[in-house]
């Protein structure tokens, strides 16, 4: 049993705390946001995440998981995890480290006895060293090590990924914290690969992983565009190349471009890190450029179908950046909606998302109307745009959808729906990576 504190209770911090508590560790989650802590104390999980509510309730009852707004309480643990956000700085495109620095500065004077400070947030190479220097400058007496253990969980599957990671990367330049960290990660022994590296390597592994996956997506999206011109079908191509075990089938789904709080931010940050070291990252630069252009292209694609309709009504299914989350940060769906409204002033948008409506409202305000379910969204619509890959969209009753729509048009930028079934029902169905009339 290890005494752990987690600073920052977002999409990474909260599931991480719950997972460690479930393994019998004593966990205290700290957040400055008093309203959030109050909700968590009242048993509300504050974010949508598969499997989280059940496990959260279980560990709350066991008394292994507690919450606080006090840094002093967090500073008392043996292992202090920092999981605050490192959002993109919109001007410099670098990772904004203000929250990391604020935590380090606040923590420094409170440290007594030896502490292991783990940076789990995605941070540029050298941040571990910077945090260590900052703490040392504020409190020269403090006895501590700063370790980098990047997190690889996917939103929506946080609990599953925390319990079944492909690898756990532990970057430390000191031997001293390793025994305690081995004790903490003992339950994964033999099940996941434990990789011990230099601190800088661990920091870079995280960016290099995310950028590689983003590049894979931009690549399949380019091939998808080619398919639309040359008569091949992207679904066959993804299968055909994915069967090569050196390539693998994951992250070969064509779509509206990658989004979320990680890939867009991390590709830009990696580019800027390399730039600082005088290294050109042209593959990453092109990945970013292609991804940006894609979201504009998707809006044009939808608009092509409605450009001749007076006051067209567009039903939008999906506002989250992907299925299984309520997160709308850098969501392609939100950008497509904004782009569409920018190129066609006459358009009315009726939107539905199973979990992300509340968050979407903070970004879109009253630019769209928010519908209670998927059928309400298609009522009187000229076209249905499927923008997020929620499973329940594929399971919808399309005869019912057809009866609600004014025109039976569907643009599916997730290649989610059953083409044959839709054609039988008389829909004009457009998906990615296939010539329209094939
Ligand atoms: C991603 C990584 O997958 C995690 O390993 C990492 O820990 C996390 O970022 C992070 O850095 O915190 P996440 O952003 O939750 O996780 O979502 P993904 O499932 O990776 O999807 C990212 C984006 O790529 C989504 O917009 C998704 O729709 C898109 N995508 C994904 C595709 O367009 N095609 C694919 O084949 C896969």
Coordinates of C-alpha atoms and ligand atoms in Angstrom, one line a residue:
X1 CA 0.0 0.0 0.0
X2 CA 1.4 3.4 -1.0
X3 CA 0.2 6.8 0.0
X4 CA -0.5 8.8 -3.1
X5 CA -1.7 12.2 -3.9
X6 CA -3.0 13.3 -7.3
X7 CA -3.0 17.0 -8.2
X8 CA -5.6 17.8 -10.9
X9 CA -8.8 15.8 -11.2
X10 CA -9.4 15.9 -14.9
X11 CA -9.8 13.1 -17.5
X12 CA -6.4 11.7 -16.5
X13 CA -6.2 12.5 -12.7
X14 CA -9.5 11.3 -11.6
X15 CA -9.4 7.8 -13.3
X16 CA -5.8 7.4 -12.2
X17 CA -6.7 8.1 -8.6
X18 CA -9.7 5.8 -8.7
X19 CA -7.6 3.0 -10.3
X20 CA -4.8 3.3 -7.7
X21 CA -7.3 3.4 -4.8
X22 CA -9.0 0.3 -6.3
X23 CA -5.7 -1.5 -5.9
X24 CA -5.6 -0.8 -2.2
X25 CA -3.5 2.4 -2.2
X26 CA -4.4 5.3 0.0
X27 CA -5.2 8.1 -2.5
X28 CA -6.0 11.7 -2.1
X29 CA -7.1 13.7 -5.1
X30 CA -6.5 17.5 -5.0
X31 CA -8.1 20.2 -7.1
X32 CA -8.3 23.9 -6.7
X33 CA -11.8 23.9 -8.1
X34 CA -13.8 23.7 -4.8
X35 CA -17.1 23.2 -6.7
X36 CA -15.6 20.1 -8.4
X37 CA -14.3 18.7 -5.1
X38 CA -17.7 19.2 -3.5
X39 CA -19.4 17.2 -6.3
X40 CA -16.7 14.5 -6.1
X41 CA -17.2 14.3 -2.3
X42 CA -20.9 13.9 -3.0
X43 CA -20.2 10.9 -5.2
X44 CA -20.6 12.6 -8.6
X45 CA -17.9 11.6 -11.1
X46 CA -18.0 15.1 -12.9
X47 CA -16.9 13.7 -16.3
X48 CA -18.3 11.0 -18.6
X49 CA -16.0 7.9 -18.7
X50 CA -16.9 4.2 -19.3
X51 CA -16.7 2.0 -16.1
X52 CA -15.8 5.0 -13.9
X53 CA -19.0 5.5 -11.9
X54 CA -19.0 1.9 -10.6
X55 CA -15.4 1.9 -9.6
X56 CA -15.6 5.4 -8.2
X57 CA -18.5 4.4 -5.9
X58 CA -16.7 1.3 -4.8
X59 CA -13.5 3.0 -3.8
X60 CA -15.3 5.9 -2.2
X61 CA -17.1 3.4 0.1
X62 CA -13.8 1.7 0.9
X63 CA -12.4 5.0 2.2
X64 CA -9.3 4.6 0.0
X65 CA -10.1 7.6 -2.1
X66 CA -10.5 11.1 -0.6
X67 CA -10.6 14.6 -2.0
X68 CA -9.2 18.0 -1.0
X69 CA -8.6 21.5 -2.2
X70 CA -5.6 21.9 0.1
X71 CA -2.1 21.6 -1.4
X72 CA -0.8 21.0 2.2
X73 CA -2.8 17.7 2.3
X74 CA -1.5 16.7 -1.1
X75 CA 2.1 17.4 -0.1
X76 CA 1.9 14.9 2.7
X77 CA 1.8 11.8 0.4
X78 CA 4.9 9.7 -0.4
X79 CA 4.2 9.9 -4.1
X80 CA 2.8 13.1 -5.5
X81 CA 1.3 12.8 -9.1
X82 CA 0.9 16.0 -11.1
X83 CA -1.9 15.6 -13.6
X84 CA -2.8 19.2 -14.4
X85 CA -3.5 20.3 -18.0
X86 CA -0.8 21.5 -20.4
X87 CA -3.0 23.2 -23.0
X88 CA -1.7 24.7 -26.2
X89 CA -0.6 28.3 -26.0
X90 CA -2.6 29.7 -28.9
X91 CA 0.1 32.2 -29.8
X92 CA 3.3 30.2 -29.6
X93 CA 1.7 26.7 -30.2
X94 CA 3.8 25.4 -27.4
X95 CA 2.6 23.5 -24.3
X96 CA 1.5 26.0 -21.7
X97 CA 3.3 25.1 -18.5
X98 CA 1.7 27.7 -16.2
X99 CA -0.3 25.1 -14.3
X100 CA 2.7 22.8 -13.8
X101 CA 4.8 25.7 -12.6
X102 CA 2.1 26.9 -10.3
X103 CA 1.8 23.4 -8.7
X104 CA 5.5 23.1 -8.3
X105 CA 5.8 26.6 -6.7
X106 CA 3.0 25.9 -4.3
X107 CA 4.2 22.4 -3.4
X108 CA 7.8 23.4 -2.8
X109 CA 7.6 25.1 0.6
X110 CA 5.3 22.4 1.9
X111 CA 7.6 19.4 1.3
X112 CA 8.9 17.6 4.4
X113 CA 10.7 14.3 4.3
X114 CA 11.7 12.5 1.0
X115 CA 9.0 12.8 -1.8
X116 CA 8.7 11.3 -5.2
X117 CA 7.1 13.8 -7.6
X118 CA 5.7 12.2 -10.7
X119 CA 4.8 14.3 -13.7
X120 CA 2.0 12.6 -15.6
X121 CA 0.9 15.6 -17.6
X122 CA 2.3 15.7 -21.1
X123 CA 5.2 18.0 -20.9
X124 CA 8.1 19.1 -23.2
X125 CA 11.5 17.5 -22.8
X126 CA 13.3 19.1 -20.0
X127 CA 10.2 20.0 -17.9
X128 CA 11.1 17.4 -15.2
X129 CA 14.5 19.2 -14.8
X130 CA 12.8 22.6 -14.8
X131 CA 10.4 21.5 -12.1
X132 CA 13.2 20.0 -10.0
X133 CA 15.2 23.3 -10.3
X134 CA 12.1 25.4 -9.4
X135 CA 11.4 23.3 -6.2
X136 CA 15.0 23.4 -5.2
X137 CA 15.3 27.1 -5.6
X138 CA 12.2 27.7 -3.5
X139 CA 13.1 25.2 -0.9
X140 CA 16.8 24.1 -0.9
X141 CA 16.1 21.8 2.0
X142 CA 13.5 19.7 0.2
X143 CA 14.4 16.1 -0.4
X144 CA 12.8 14.8 -3.6
X145 CA 13.1 13.3 -7.0
X146 CA 11.1 14.3 -10.1
X147 CA 10.1 11.4 -12.2
X148 CA 8.3 11.3 -15.6
X149 CA 5.6 8.6 -16.0
X150 CA 3.6 9.7 -19.1
X151 CA 0.0 8.5 -19.4
X152 CA -1.2 6.7 -22.5
X153 CA -4.9 6.2 -21.7
X154 CA -7.6 7.1 -24.2
X155 CA -10.6 9.1 -23.0
X156 CA -13.6 6.9 -22.9
X157 CA -11.5 3.8 -22.1
X158 CA -9.5 5.4 -19.2
X159 CA -10.2 2.6 -16.7
X160 CA -9.6 -0.2 -19.2
X161 CA -6.4 1.4 -20.4
X162 CA -5.1 2.1 -16.9
X163 CA -5.7 -1.5 -15.9
X164 CA -4.3 -3.0 -19.2
X165 CA -1.6 -0.6 -20.5
X166 CA 0.7 -1.9 -23.3
X167 CA 3.5 -0.3 -21.4
X168 CA 4.3 1.7 -18.3
X169 CA 7.2 4.1 -19.0
X170 CA 9.2 5.3 -16.0
X171 CA 11.7 8.1 -16.6
X172 CA 14.0 8.8 -13.8
X173 CA 17.6 10.1 -13.6
X174 CA 17.9 8.8 -10.0
X175 CA 17.8 5.3 -8.5
X176 CA 16.3 6.4 -5.3
X177 CA 12.6 6.5 -6.3
X178 CA 12.6 3.2 -8.2
X179 CA 12.0 0.7 -5.3
X180 CA 8.8 2.6 -4.3
X181 CA 7.7 2.9 -8.0
X182 CA 8.3 -0.8 -8.5
X183 CA 6.1 -1.5 -5.4
X184 CA 3.3 0.7 -6.8
X185 CA 3.4 -0.9 -10.2
X186 CA 3.8 -4.5 -8.9
X187 CA 0.2 -5.4 -9.9
X188 CA 1.1 -4.9 -13.6
X189 CA 4.2 -7.1 -13.3
X190 CA 4.1 -9.8 -16.0
X191 CA 1.1 -8.2 -17.7
X192 CA 2.4 -4.9 -19.0
X193 CA 5.9 -4.0 -20.1
X194 CA 7.7 -1.8 -17.5
X195 CA 10.2 0.4 -19.3
X196 CA 12.7 2.3 -17.3
X197 CA 14.4 5.2 -19.1
X198 CA 16.1 8.5 -18.7
X199 CA 13.6 11.3 -17.7
X200 CA 14.0 13.1 -21.0
X201 CA 13.3 9.9 -22.9
X202 CA 10.0 9.3 -21.0
X203 CA 9.0 12.9 -21.8
X204 CA 9.7 12.4 -25.5
X205 CA 8.1 8.9 -25.8
X206 CA 4.7 10.5 -25.0
X207 CA 5.0 13.1 -27.8
X208 CA 6.5 10.7 -30.3
X209 CA 3.7 8.2 -29.7
X210 CA 0.9 10.7 -30.1
X211 CA 2.5 12.3 -33.1
X212 CA 3.0 8.9 -34.7
X213 CA -0.7 8.0 -34.2
X214 CA -1.8 11.4 -35.6
X215 CA 0.5 10.9 -38.6
X216 CA -1.1 7.5 -39.2
X217 CA -4.6 9.1 -39.2
X218 CA -3.5 11.9 -41.6
X219 CA -1.9 9.3 -43.8
X220 CA -5.1 7.2 -44.1
X221 CA -7.1 10.3 -44.7
X222 CA -4.9 11.2 -47.6
X223 CA -5.2 7.7 -49.0
X224 CA -9.0 8.1 -48.5
X225 CA -9.0 11.2 -50.7
X226 CA -7.1 9.3 -53.3
X227 CA -9.7 6.5 -53.2
X228 CA -12.4 8.9 -53.9
X229 CA -10.7 9.9 -57.2
X230 CA -9.3 6.5 -58.4
X231 CA -12.1 4.1 -57.6
X232 CA -10.6 2.2 -54.7
X233 CA -12.4 1.8 -51.4
X234 CA -10.7 3.1 -48.2
X235 CA -12.4 0.4 -46.1
X236 CA -10.7 -2.3 -48.2
X237 CA -7.4 -0.4 -48.2
X238 CA -7.4 0.0 -44.4
X239 CA -8.1 -3.8 -44.0
X240 CA -5.5 -4.7 -46.6
X241 CA -2.7 -2.7 -45.2
X242 CA -3.7 -3.3 -41.5
X243 CA -3.3 -7.0 -42.0
X244 CA 0.5 -6.4 -42.4
X245 CA 1.5 -7.0 -38.8
X246 CA 4.3 -4.4 -39.2
X247 CA 1.5 -1.8 -39.8
X248 CA -1.4 -3.1 -37.7
X249 CA -5.0 -2.2 -38.2
X250 CA -5.4 0.4 -35.4
X251 CA -5.6 4.1 -36.1
X252 CA -6.4 3.4 -39.8
X253 CA -10.0 4.7 -39.6
X254 CA -10.6 7.5 -42.0
X255 CA -12.5 10.4 -40.5
X256 CA -13.0 14.2 -40.3
X257 CA -9.4 14.6 -38.9
X258 CA -8.2 13.9 -35.4
X259 CA -9.3 16.1 -32.5
X260 CA -9.4 16.1 -28.7
X261 CA -7.3 17.6 -26.1
X262 CA -4.2 15.6 -27.1
X263 CA -3.2 15.0 -30.7
X264 CA -3.7 18.6 -32.0
X265 CA -1.9 20.0 -29.0
X266 CA 0.9 17.4 -28.8
X267 CA 1.7 17.5 -32.6
X268 CA 2.1 21.3 -32.4
X269 CA 4.1 21.0 -29.2
X270 CA 6.4 18.4 -30.6
X271 CA 7.0 20.5 -33.7
X272 CA 7.9 23.5 -31.4
X273 CA 10.2 21.3 -29.2
X274 CA 12.1 20.1 -32.3
X275 CA 12.3 23.7 -33.6
X276 CA 13.9 24.8 -30.4
X277 CA 16.6 22.1 -30.8
X278 CA 17.1 23.1 -34.4
X279 CA 15.5 19.9 -35.8
X280 CA 13.1 20.0 -38.7
X281 CA 9.9 17.9 -38.2
X282 CA 8.4 18.1 -41.7
X283 CA 6.3 15.0 -41.3
X284 CA 4.7 16.3 -38.2
X285 CA 4.2 19.7 -39.8
X286 CA 2.4 18.2 -42.8
X287 CA 0.3 16.0 -40.5
X288 CA -0.9 19.2 -38.7
X289 CA -1.5 21.1 -41.9
X290 CA -3.5 18.2 -43.5
X291 CA -5.6 17.7 -40.4
X292 CA -6.6 21.4 -40.3
X293 CA -7.5 21.4 -43.9
X294 CA -9.6 18.3 -43.5
X295 CA -12.2 19.9 -41.2
X296 CA -12.8 22.7 -43.7
X297 CA -13.1 20.1 -46.5
X298 CA -15.7 18.2 -44.5
X299 CA -17.9 21.4 -44.1
X300 CA -17.6 22.0 -47.8
X301 CA -18.6 18.4 -48.5
X302 CA -21.8 18.8 -46.5
X303 CA -22.5 22.2 -48.0
X304 CA -22.2 20.8 -51.6
X305 CA -25.4 18.9 -51.0
X306 CA -27.4 21.8 -49.7
X307 CA -26.0 24.7 -51.6
X308 CA -29.1 24.9 -53.8
X309 CA -31.6 24.5 -51.0
X310 CA -33.3 27.6 -49.6
X311 CA -32.8 27.8 -45.8
X312 CA -31.4 24.3 -45.5
X313 CA -31.8 22.4 -42.3
X314 CA -28.8 20.3 -41.3
X315 CA -29.1 17.6 -38.6
X316 CA -25.8 16.9 -36.8
X317 CA -25.3 13.7 -35.0
X318 CA -22.3 13.9 -32.7
X319 CA -20.5 16.9 -31.2
X320 CA -17.9 15.2 -29.0
X321 CA -14.4 14.7 -30.5
X322 CA -15.0 11.0 -30.7
X323 CA -17.4 8.4 -29.3
X324 CA -17.6 7.5 -25.6
X325 CA -16.7 10.9 -24.2
X326 CA -18.4 14.2 -23.4
X327 CA -15.2 16.1 -24.3
X328 CA -15.5 18.7 -27.0
X329 CA -12.0 20.1 -26.8
X330 CA -10.7 20.5 -30.4
X331 CA -13.6 18.5 -31.6
X332 CA -13.7 18.1 -35.4
X333 CA -17.5 18.2 -35.1
X334 CA -17.5 21.6 -33.5
X335 CA -15.1 22.9 -36.1
X336 CA -17.2 21.5 -39.0
X337 CA -20.3 23.1 -37.6
X338 CA -18.5 26.5 -37.3
X339 CA -17.1 26.2 -40.8
X340 CA -20.5 25.3 -42.2
X341 CA -22.1 28.3 -40.6
X342 CA -19.2 30.4 -42.0
X343 CA -19.7 29.3 -45.6
X344 CA -23.5 29.1 -45.7
X345 CA -25.3 31.8 -43.7
X346 CA -28.8 30.4 -44.5
X347 CA -28.2 27.1 -42.8
X348 CA -30.0 26.0 -39.6
X349 CA -28.3 23.3 -37.5
X350 CA -30.1 20.9 -35.2
X351 CA -27.7 18.9 -33.1
X352 CA -27.7 15.9 -30.9
X353 CA -24.9 14.1 -29.0
X354 CA -25.5 11.4 -26.3
X355 CA -23.1 13.0 -23.8
X356 CA -21.5 16.2 -25.0
X357 CA -24.4 18.6 -25.3
X358 CA -23.7 20.5 -22.2
X359 CA -20.0 21.0 -23.1
X360 CA -20.8 21.8 -26.7
X361 CA -23.2 24.5 -25.5
X362 CA -20.2 26.4 -23.9
X363 CA -18.5 26.5 -27.3
X364 CA -21.4 26.9 -29.8
X365 CA -23.9 28.8 -27.6
X366 CA -27.1 29.4 -29.6
X367 CA -25.5 28.9 -33.0
X368 CA -27.3 25.5 -33.2
X369 CA -30.4 24.1 -31.6
X370 CA -29.9 21.3 -29.1
X371 CA -32.2 18.3 -29.6
X372 CA -33.3 15.8 -27.0
X373 CA -32.6 12.7 -29.2
X374 CA -31.4 11.7 -32.6
X375 CA -34.9 11.6 -34.1
X376 CA -35.7 15.1 -32.9
X377 CA -32.5 16.3 -34.6
X378 CA -33.5 14.9 -38.1
X379 CA -37.1 16.3 -37.9
X380 CA -37.6 18.4 -41.0
X381 CA -33.9 18.1 -41.9
X382 CA -32.6 18.3 -45.5
X383 CA -29.4 16.4 -44.7
X384 CA -28.0 14.4 -41.8
X385 CA -24.3 14.9 -41.0
X386 CA -22.8 12.1 -38.9
X387 CA -19.8 13.7 -37.2
X388 CA -19.0 11.5 -34.2
X389 CA -18.7 7.7 -34.2
X390 CA -21.1 6.9 -31.4
X391 CA -22.2 3.3 -31.6
X392 CA -25.9 4.2 -31.1
X393 CA -26.0 6.2 -34.3
X394 CA -25.2 3.1 -36.3
X395 CA -28.0 1.3 -34.4
X396 CA -30.7 4.0 -35.1
X397 CA -34.0 3.1 -36.8
X398 CA -33.4 4.6 -40.2
X399 CA -36.9 4.0 -41.5
X400 CA -38.0 6.3 -38.7
X401 CA -35.2 8.7 -39.6
X402 CA -36.4 8.7 -43.2
X403 CA -39.9 9.5 -42.2
X404 CA -38.8 12.5 -40.2
X405 CA -36.5 14.1 -42.9
X406 CA -37.4 16.6 -45.6
X407 CA -34.7 15.2 -47.9
X408 CA -33.1 11.8 -47.5
X409 CA -29.5 12.8 -47.6
X410 CA -26.7 11.6 -45.4
X411 CA -23.1 12.6 -45.2
X412 CA -21.2 10.2 -42.9
X413 CA -17.7 11.5 -42.2
X414 CA -17.1 8.5 -39.8
X415 CA -18.0 5.7 -42.2
X416 CA -20.2 4.4 -39.5
X417 CA -23.5 3.6 -41.1
X418 CA -24.7 0.6 -43.1
X419 CA -24.6 1.7 -46.7
X420 CA -26.6 -1.1 -48.2
X421 CA -29.5 -0.7 -45.7
X422 CA -29.6 3.1 -46.2
X423 CA -29.7 2.7 -50.0
X424 CA -32.6 0.3 -49.7
X425 CA -34.4 2.9 -47.7
X426 CA -33.9 5.4 -50.5
X427 CA -31.2 7.5 -48.9
X428 CA -28.5 9.3 -50.9
X429 CA -25.6 8.2 -48.7
X430 CA -22.1 9.8 -48.9
X431 CA -19.2 8.4 -46.9
X432 CA -15.4 8.9 -47.1
X433 CA -12.9 7.1 -49.3
X434 CA -15.2 5.9 -52.1
X435 CA -16.2 7.4 -55.4
X436 CA -19.7 8.8 -55.0
X437 CA -21.4 6.9 -57.8
X438 CA -19.7 3.5 -57.3
Ligands
LIG1 C1 -4.9 9.9 -27.4 C2 -4.0 8.6 -27.4 O1 -4.7 7.6 -28.1 C3 -3.7 8.1 -26.0 O2 -2.8 7.1 -26.0 C4 -3.1 9.3 -25.2 O3 -2.9 8.9 -23.8 C5 -4.1 10.5 -25.2 O4 -4.3 10.9 -26.6 C6 -3.4 11.6 -24.5 O5 -2.4 12.1 -24.9 O6 -3.9 11.9 -23.3 P1 -7.6 10.3 -27.0 O7 -7.2 11.7 -27.4 O8 -8.4 10.0 -25.8 O9 -6.2 9.5 -26.8 O10 -8.3 9.7 -28.3 P2 -8.0 8.7 -29.5 O11 -8.9 7.5 -29.3 O12 -6.6 8.4 -29.6 O13 -8.5 9.5 -30.7 C7 -7.9 10.8 -31.0 C8 -8.5 11.3 -32.3 O14 -8.2 10.6 -33.4 C9 -10.1 11.4 -32.3 O15 -10.5 12.6 -32.9 C10 -10.4 10.2 -33.1 O16 -11.7 10.3 -33.7 C11 -9.3 10.2 -34.2 N1 -9.1 8.9 -34.8 C12 -8.6 7.8 -34.1 C13 -9.3 8.7 -36.2 O17 -9.7 9.7 -36.9 N2 -9.0 7.5 -36.7 C14 -8.5 6.4 -36.0 O18 -8.3 5.4 -36.6 C15 -8.4 6.6 -34.6

